[in-house]
Structures are given as C-alpha cells and as structure tokens.
PDB file of C-alpha atoms in Angstrom:
ATOM      1  CA  MET O   1     184.358  75.703  94.532  1.00  0.00           C
ATOM      2  CA  ASN O   2     183.831  75.574  90.674  1.00  0.00           C
ATOM      3  CA  LEU O   3     185.339  78.162  88.140  1.00  0.00           C
ATOM      4  CA  PRO O   4     181.699  79.727  87.546  1.00  0.00           C
ATOM      5  CA  THR O   5     181.474  80.961  91.286  1.00  0.00           C
ATOM      6  CA  SER O   6     184.597  81.881  91.191  1.00  0.00           C
ATOM      7  CA  LEU O   7     184.216  84.558  88.438  1.00  0.00           C
ATOM      8  CA  THR O   8     180.999  85.725  90.223  1.00  0.00           C
ATOM      9  CA  LEU O   9     183.196  86.331  92.858  1.00  0.00           C
ATOM     10  CA  LEU O  10     185.976  87.981  91.126  1.00  0.00           C
ATOM     11  CA  ARG O  11     183.166  90.566  89.857  1.00  0.00           C
ATOM     12  CA  ILE O  12     182.632  91.163  93.214  1.00  0.00           C
ATOM     13  CA  PHE O  13     186.287  92.067  94.432  1.00  0.00           C
ATOM     14  CA  PHE O  14     186.342  93.979  91.140  1.00  0.00           C
ATOM     15  CA  ILE O  15     183.460  96.623  92.627  1.00  0.00           C
ATOM     16  CA  PRO O  16     185.987  98.645  95.191  1.00  0.00           C
ATOM     17  CA  LEU O  17     188.970  98.623  92.360  1.00  0.00           C
ATOM     18  CA  VAL O  18     186.093 100.253  89.744  1.00  0.00           C
ATOM     19  CA  VAL O  19     185.114 102.939  92.553  1.00  0.00           C
ATOM     20  CA  VAL O  20     188.609 104.020  93.287  1.00  0.00           C
ATOM     21  CA  LEU O  21     189.294 104.274  89.931  1.00  0.00           C
ATOM     22  CA  LEU O  22     186.527 106.205  89.142  1.00  0.00           C
ATOM     23  CA  LEU O  23     186.772 108.800  92.291  1.00  0.00           C
ATOM     24  CA  THR O  24     190.217 109.193  91.752  1.00  0.00           C
ATOM     25  CA  LYS O  25     191.742 112.312  89.864  1.00  0.00           C
ATOM     26  CA  GLY O  26     194.488 111.341  87.593  1.00  0.00           C
ATOM     27  CA  GLU O  27     195.935 110.800  84.024  1.00  0.00           C
ATOM     28  CA  ASN O  28     194.115 108.411  82.116  1.00  0.00           C
ATOM     29  CA  MET O  29     192.187 107.090  85.106  1.00  0.00           C
ATOM     30  CA  ASP O  30     188.573 107.113  83.225  1.00  0.00           C
ATOM     31  CA  LEU O  31     190.184 104.825  80.646  1.00  0.00           C
ATOM     32  CA  TRP O  32     191.374 102.566  83.389  1.00  0.00           C
ATOM     33  CA  ALA O  33     187.606 102.735  85.133  1.00  0.00           C
ATOM     34  CA  VAL O  34     186.022 101.831  81.850  1.00  0.00           C
ATOM     35  CA  GLY O  35     188.405  99.049  81.131  1.00  0.00           C
ATOM     36  CA  VAL O  36     188.307  97.331  84.633  1.00  0.00           C
ATOM     37  CA  PHE O  37     184.225  98.267  84.425  1.00  0.00           C
ATOM     38  CA  LEU O  38     184.032  96.361  81.592  1.00  0.00           C
ATOM     39  CA  VAL O  39     186.093  93.259  82.587  1.00  0.00           C
ATOM     40  CA  ALA O  40     184.222  93.043  85.410  1.00  0.00           C
ATOM     41  CA  ALA O  41     180.670  93.019  83.397  1.00  0.00           C
ATOM     42  CA  ALA O  42     182.082  90.472  80.948  1.00  0.00           C
ATOM     43  CA  THR O  43     182.807  87.799  83.908  1.00  0.00           C
ATOM     44  CA  ASP O  44     178.839  88.024  84.170  1.00  0.00           C
ATOM     45  CA  LEU O  45     178.953  86.367  80.241  1.00  0.00           C
ATOM     46  CA  PHE O  46     181.619  83.637  81.151  1.00  0.00           C
ATOM     47  CA  ASP O  47     180.488  82.875  84.464  1.00  0.00           C
ATOM     48  CA  GLY O  48     176.862  81.671  83.169  1.00  0.00           C
ATOM     49  CA  TYR O  49     178.305  80.143  79.983  1.00  0.00           C
ATOM     50  CA  LEU O  50     180.812  77.978  81.772  1.00  0.00           C
ATOM     51  CA  ALA O  51     178.129  77.139  84.463  1.00  0.00           C
ATOM     52  CA  ARG O  52     176.072  75.654  81.553  1.00  0.00           C
ATOM     53  CA  LYS O  53     178.907  74.114  79.387  1.00  0.00           C
ATOM     54  CA  ARG O  54     180.565  72.242  82.679  1.00  0.00           C
ATOM     55  CA  SER O  55     176.820  71.665  84.300  1.00  0.00           C
ATOM     56  CA  GLN O  56     178.102  73.507  87.204  1.00  0.00           C
ATOM     57  CA  VAL O  57     174.801  75.287  87.604  1.00  0.00           C
ATOM     58  CA  THR O  58     174.394  75.379  91.266  1.00  0.00           C
ATOM     59  CA  THR O  59     172.182  77.267  93.875  1.00  0.00           C
ATOM     60  CA  VAL O  60     174.880  79.531  95.038  1.00  0.00           C
ATOM     61  CA  GLY O  61     175.630  80.523  91.384  1.00  0.00           C
ATOM     62  CA  ILE O  62     172.020  81.260  90.605  1.00  0.00           C
ATOM     63  CA  LEU O  63     171.659  83.624  93.768  1.00  0.00           C
ATOM     64  CA  LEU O  64     175.092  85.203  93.565  1.00  0.00           C
ATOM     65  CA  ASP O  65     175.412  85.896  90.110  1.00  0.00           C
ATOM     66  CA  PRO O  66     172.458  88.713  90.223  1.00  0.00           C
ATOM     67  CA  ILE O  67     173.612  90.263  93.494  1.00  0.00           C
ATOM     68  CA  ALA O  68     177.221  90.472  91.770  1.00  0.00           C
ATOM     69  CA  ASP O  69     175.349  92.283  88.929  1.00  0.00           C
ATOM     70  CA  LYS O  70     173.822  94.699  91.022  1.00  0.00           C
ATOM     71  CA  LEU O  71     176.642  95.596  93.438  1.00  0.00           C
ATOM     72  CA  LEU O  72     178.543  96.504  90.478  1.00  0.00           C
ATOM     73  CA  THR O  73     176.249  98.773  88.325  1.00  0.00           C
ATOM     74  CA  SER O  74     174.748 100.448  91.630  1.00  0.00           C
ATOM     75  CA  ALA O  75     178.390 101.130  92.860  1.00  0.00           C
ATOM     76  CA  ALA O  76     179.323 102.623  89.375  1.00  0.00           C
ATOM     77  CA  PHE O  77     176.099 104.928  89.239  1.00  0.00           C
ATOM     78  CA  ILE O  78     176.505 106.105  92.734  1.00  0.00           C
ATOM     79  CA  SER O  79     180.088 107.101  91.972  1.00  0.00           C
ATOM     80  CA  LEU O  80     178.770 108.833  88.771  1.00  0.00           C
ATOM     81  CA  VAL O  81     176.663 110.609  90.958  1.00  0.00           C
ATOM     82  CA  GLU O  82     179.303 111.567  93.551  1.00  0.00           C
ATOM     83  CA  LEU O  83     181.220 113.001  90.158  1.00  0.00           C
ATOM     84  CA  GLN O  84     177.921 114.705  89.065  1.00  0.00           C
ATOM     85  CA  LEU O  85     177.587 112.726  85.339  1.00  0.00           C
ATOM     86  CA  VAL O  86     174.136 111.589  86.572  1.00  0.00           C
ATOM     87  CA  PRO O  87     171.324 113.034  88.273  1.00  0.00           C
ATOM     88  CA  ALA O  88     170.741 111.506  91.738  1.00  0.00           C
ATOM     89  CA  TRP O  89     167.096 110.408  91.080  1.00  0.00           C
ATOM     90  CA  MET O  90     167.600 108.373  88.408  1.00  0.00           C
ATOM     91  CA  VAL O  91     170.149 106.378  90.513  1.00  0.00           C
ATOM     92  CA  VAL O  92     167.797 106.151  93.021  1.00  0.00           C
ATOM     93  CA  ILE O  93     164.909 104.740  90.945  1.00  0.00           C
ATOM     94  CA  ILE O  94     167.744 102.252  89.051  1.00  0.00           C
ATOM     95  CA  VAL O  95     169.151 101.062  93.051  1.00  0.00           C
ATOM     96  CA  GLY O  96     165.866 100.954  94.461  1.00  0.00           C
ATOM     97  CA  ARG O  97     164.700  98.783  91.749  1.00  0.00           C
ATOM     98  CA  GLU O  98     168.159  96.248  92.327  1.00  0.00           C
ATOM     99  CA  LEU O  99     167.167  96.464  96.123  1.00  0.00           C
ATOM    100  CA  ALA O 100     163.510  95.710  95.645  1.00  0.00           C
ATOM    101  CA  ILE O 101     163.929  92.749  93.405  1.00  0.00           C
ATOM    102  CA  THR O 102     166.678  90.913  95.419  1.00  0.00           C
ATOM    103  CA  GLY O 103     164.055  91.395  98.228  1.00  0.00           C
ATOM    104  CA  LEU O 104     161.972  89.560  95.919  1.00  0.00           C
ATOM    105  CA  ARG O 105     164.451  87.019  95.459  1.00  0.00           C
ATOM    106  CA  SER O 106     165.198  86.304  98.915  1.00  0.00           C
ATOM    107  CA  ILE O 107     161.585  86.131  99.852  1.00  0.00           C
ATOM    108  CA  ALA O 108     160.804  83.475  96.604  1.00  0.00           C
ATOM    109  CA  SER O 109     163.781  81.516  97.885  1.00  0.00           C
ATOM    110  CA  ALA O 110     162.496  81.083 101.448  1.00  0.00           C
ATOM    111  CA  GLU O 111     159.204  80.363  99.979  1.00  0.00           C
ATOM    112  CA  GLY O 112     160.802  77.470  97.764  1.00  0.00           C
ATOM    113  CA  PHE O 113     160.969  78.786  94.477  1.00  0.00           C
ATOM    114  CA  GLN O 114     163.288  81.291  92.171  1.00  0.00           C
ATOM    115  CA  LEU O 115     162.883  84.260  90.212  1.00  0.00           C
ATOM    116  CA  ARG O 116     165.184  83.748  87.017  1.00  0.00           C
ATOM    117  CA  PRO O 117     166.655  86.509  85.264  1.00  0.00           C
ATOM    118  CA  SER O 118     164.096  87.698  82.621  1.00  0.00           C
ATOM    119  CA  GLU O 119     164.493  88.895  79.309  1.00  0.00           C
ATOM    120  CA  LEU O 120     163.512  92.403  80.327  1.00  0.00           C
ATOM    121  CA  GLY O 121     166.164  92.120  82.780  1.00  0.00           C
ATOM    122  CA  LYS O 122     169.058  91.134  80.761  1.00  0.00           C
ATOM    123  CA  THR O 123     168.250  93.901  78.602  1.00  0.00           C
ATOM    124  CA  LYS O 124     168.391  96.558  81.458  1.00  0.00           C
ATOM    125  CA  THR O 125     171.526  94.787  82.143  1.00  0.00           C
ATOM    126  CA  VAL O 126     173.249  95.406  78.619  1.00  0.00           C
ATOM    127  CA  PHE O 127     171.714  98.867  78.744  1.00  0.00           C
ATOM    128  CA  GLN O 128     173.419  99.691  82.337  1.00  0.00           C
ATOM    129  CA  VAL O 129     176.995  98.459  81.109  1.00  0.00           C
ATOM    130  CA  VAL O 130     176.896 100.443  77.861  1.00  0.00           C
ATOM    131  CA  ALA O 131     175.293 103.626  79.681  1.00  0.00           C
ATOM    132  CA  ILE O 132     178.104 103.486  82.651  1.00  0.00           C
ATOM    133  CA  SER O 133     180.615 103.283  80.208  1.00  0.00           C
ATOM    134  CA  VAL O 134     179.826 105.921  77.570  1.00  0.00           C
ATOM    135  CA  ILE O 135     178.953 108.324  80.784  1.00  0.00           C
ATOM    136  CA  ILE O 136     182.310 107.607  81.986  1.00  0.00           C
ATOM    137  CA  LEU O 137     183.891 108.730  78.847  1.00  0.00           C
ATOM    138  CA  GLU O 138     181.904 111.838  78.542  1.00  0.00           C
ATOM    139  CA  THR O 139     184.433 114.497  79.793  1.00  0.00           C
ATOM    140  CA  ARG O 140     187.216 113.172  77.915  1.00  0.00           C
ATOM    141  CA  TYR O 141     184.717 112.769  74.770  1.00  0.00           C
ATOM    142  CA  PRO O 142     181.659 115.423  75.118  1.00  0.00           C
ATOM    143  CA  ALA O 143     180.335 114.496  71.747  1.00  0.00           C
ATOM    144  CA  VAL O 144     179.057 111.234  73.352  1.00  0.00           C
ATOM    145  CA  GLU O 145     177.179 113.027  75.831  1.00  0.00           C
ATOM    146  CA  THR O 146     173.659 112.790  74.341  1.00  0.00           C
ATOM    147  CA  LEU O 147     174.110 109.157  73.365  1.00  0.00           C
ATOM    148  CA  GLY O 148     175.001 108.603  77.224  1.00  0.00           C
ATOM    149  CA  THR O 149     171.559 110.718  78.051  1.00  0.00           C
ATOM    150  CA  VAL O 150     169.681 108.510  75.902  1.00  0.00           C
ATOM    151  CA  LEU O 151     170.938 105.177  77.170  1.00  0.00           C
ATOM    152  CA  LEU O 152     170.689 106.770  80.995  1.00  0.00           C
ATOM    153  CA  TRP O 153     166.853 106.895  80.003  1.00  0.00           C
ATOM    154  CA  MET O 154     166.845 103.677  78.781  1.00  0.00           C
ATOM    155  CA  VAL O 155     168.242 102.256  81.689  1.00  0.00           C
ATOM    156  CA  VAL O 156     165.286 103.762  83.922  1.00  0.00           C
ATOM    157  CA  LEU O 157     162.738 102.444  81.364  1.00  0.00           C
ATOM    158  CA  PHE O 158     163.903  99.246  81.253  1.00  0.00           C
ATOM    159  CA  ALA O 159     164.292  98.879  85.083  1.00  0.00           C
ATOM    160  CA  VAL O 160     161.011 100.337  85.749  1.00  0.00           C
ATOM    161  CA  VAL O 161     158.845  97.850  83.522  1.00  0.00           C
ATOM    162  CA  SER O 162     161.249  94.773  83.990  1.00  0.00           C
ATOM    163  CA  ALA O 163     160.722  95.472  87.878  1.00  0.00           C
ATOM    164  CA  LEU O 164     156.733  95.685  87.325  1.00  0.00           C
ATOM    165  CA  GLN O 165     157.549  92.401  85.273  1.00  0.00           C
ATOM    166  CA  TYR O 166     159.635  90.699  88.253  1.00  0.00           C
ATOM    167  CA  SER O 167     156.513  91.558  90.927  1.00  0.00           C
ATOM    168  CA  TRP O 168     153.947  89.874  88.406  1.00  0.00           C
ATOM    169  CA  LEU O 169     156.162  86.964  88.270  1.00  0.00           C
ATOM    170  CA  PHE O 170     156.571  86.601  91.964  1.00  0.00           C
ATOM    171  CA  ARG O 171     152.915  87.106  92.562  1.00  0.00           C
ATOM    172  CA  ARG O 172     151.874  84.542  90.079  1.00  0.00           C
ATOM    173  CA  GLN O 173     154.465  81.832  91.371  1.00  0.00           C
ATOM    174  CA  LEU O 174     153.726  83.162  95.124  1.00  0.00           C
ATOM    175  CA  GLU O 175     149.939  82.271  94.587  1.00  0.00           C
ATOM    176  CA  SER O 176     150.921  78.898  92.545  1.00  0.00           C
ATOM    177  CA  ARG O 177     152.836  77.702  95.651  1.00  0.00           C
ATOM    178  CA  MET O 178     150.053  78.890  98.424  1.00  0.00           C
ATOM    179  CA  LYS O 179     147.654  76.570  96.146  1.00  0.00           C
ATOM    180  CA  GLN O 180     149.796  73.757  96.002  1.00  0.00           C
ATOM    181  CA  ARG O 181     149.896  73.904  99.990  1.00  0.00           C
ATOM    182  CA  GLU O 182     146.271  74.168 100.127  1.00  0.00           C
ATOM    183  CA  VAL O 183     145.746  71.087  98.214  1.00  0.00           C
ATOM    184  CA  SER O 184     148.969  69.242  99.768  1.00  0.00           C
ATOM    185  CA  ARG O 185     147.274  70.414 103.285  1.00  0.00           C
ATOM    186  CA  SER O 186     143.427  69.146 101.881  1.00  0.00           C
ATOM    187  CA  VAL O 187     144.659  65.764 100.715  1.00  0.00           C
ATOM    188  CA  GLU O 188     146.487  65.571 104.424  1.00  0.00           C
ATOM    189  CA  VAL O 189     143.279  66.422 106.203  1.00  0.00           C
ATOM    190  CA  GLN O 190     141.162  63.713 104.141  1.00  0.00           C
ATOM    191  CA  ALA O 191     143.848  61.183 104.617  1.00  0.00           C
ATOM    192  CA  GLU O 192     143.552  62.030 108.208  1.00  0.00           C
ATOM    193  CA  GLU O 193     140.278  61.778 108.311  1.00  0.00           C
ATOM    194  CA  LYS O 194     139.804  58.394 106.316  1.00  0.00           C
ATOM    195  CA  GLU O 195     142.171  57.007 108.796  1.00  0.00           C
ATOM    196  CA  HIS O 196     139.979  58.001 111.813  1.00  0.00           C
ATOM    197  CA  GLU O 197     137.159  56.368 109.956  1.00  0.00           C
ATOM    198  CA  GLU O 198     138.783  53.158 109.300  1.00  0.00           C
ATOM    199  CA  LYS O 199     139.779  53.029 113.060  1.00  0.00           C
ATOM    200  CA  ASP O 200     136.401  53.411 114.194  1.00  0.00           C
ATOM    201  CA  VAL O 201     135.007  50.809 112.100  1.00  0.00           C
ATOM    202  CA  ALA O 202     137.679  48.512 113.478  1.00  0.00           C
ATOM    203  CA  ALA O 203     136.903  49.533 116.712  1.00  0.00           C
ATOM    204  CA  HIS O 204     133.009  48.493 116.328  1.00  0.00           C
ATOM    205  CA  ARG O 205     133.891  45.304 114.992  1.00  0.00           C
ATOM    206  CA  SER O 206     136.166  44.196 117.550  1.00  0.00           C
TER     207      SER O 206
END
C-alpha cells in the first residue's frame, strides 16, 4: 500500500474520533474536535499531492478518496444535527447529494469510465470544511454564528449545483459510452457478414 492511499485510509479512521469528540461534553472538546477534523481534512490535500508527485495515482485511490471525504463531512454534519447546531433538512440535502454522487460513480465504474472531481465539487468541499469548523465553534464564539449560517447556505447551494453538474457529466459520458458500444457492435456485425460472404464465395468456387 502506497503513502497516498494510507493517508486516505487514515482519514477514514479519524471519522469515529471526530464524532466522539463532537458528541462528548467536556472542557475544550470543541477545540479538539475542530483540530482533529481539520487534520483529517488536510490529509485530502496531501494524499492527492503525493499521489501526483510520486506517480502513485491508482484506481483504488481515485475511488476511495472521494468516499473518505464524503464519510468525514457527512459524519460531522450528522453530529451537528444531533447537537442542534444545523437544521436537519439541510444535512439531508448535503448527505443525500453525497450518496447520489457515490452511486453515480459506482455505476460509471461498472460502465468502464470515471466521474472525476469537478471544480464545483472541490469548491463545495472547501466550504464544507470551513462551515463545519466555524459551526463547531459557535457555542464558544457566538459572534461567528452568522458566518456559520452563511457558509452552511453556501454548502447547500454548491451541493445542489455540483450534483446537477455531475448528473449532466454522467449522462453525457454514459451516452458516449453507449454510442461507442453501438459502433463496435456494428463493426463486428459487418465483419461477420463479410466473413460469411467470403465463405459463400469460396464454397461456390469449390
């Protein structure tokens, strides 16, 4: 297992720790939660950078990396709902979007192509990390509550827009894949027909 993949797995292992820190009442637990969450989120930057620098980009890493991101942010948002810091309906939209895109990626992989992260998706991820960090600190620093609300709305907006973009990209690539299959099938049929004609001609000559 290479280092970038190990960092991706480390991000997954951080998830239960983040949830425990968020839901445990105690002195400075919110600060610990933010710290561990940001460290976990930072591994997303390093695993991609190292994978490209070391030429260690693998199919496993490409598939596992977005799943790790979605698990981390979804777990954090669900914990914030439990703490009554964010509305449940917003988190339903955010988490629902993550599940839908994961499903599209699975179908795309089965069809032989990949849905790579888009700029809108990356922007949404940045807003998620910042929003979660700010919202966790709202209890300690009430002055940031308005900022947290604005960031949360930005997350919802980018979640919806990026979901539409991924859906469009998925449909376009799937249609392209199906056309390629039709062309390949047509070529195969033509080759079979030509082979049969050649056999018939040879049979008549003999």
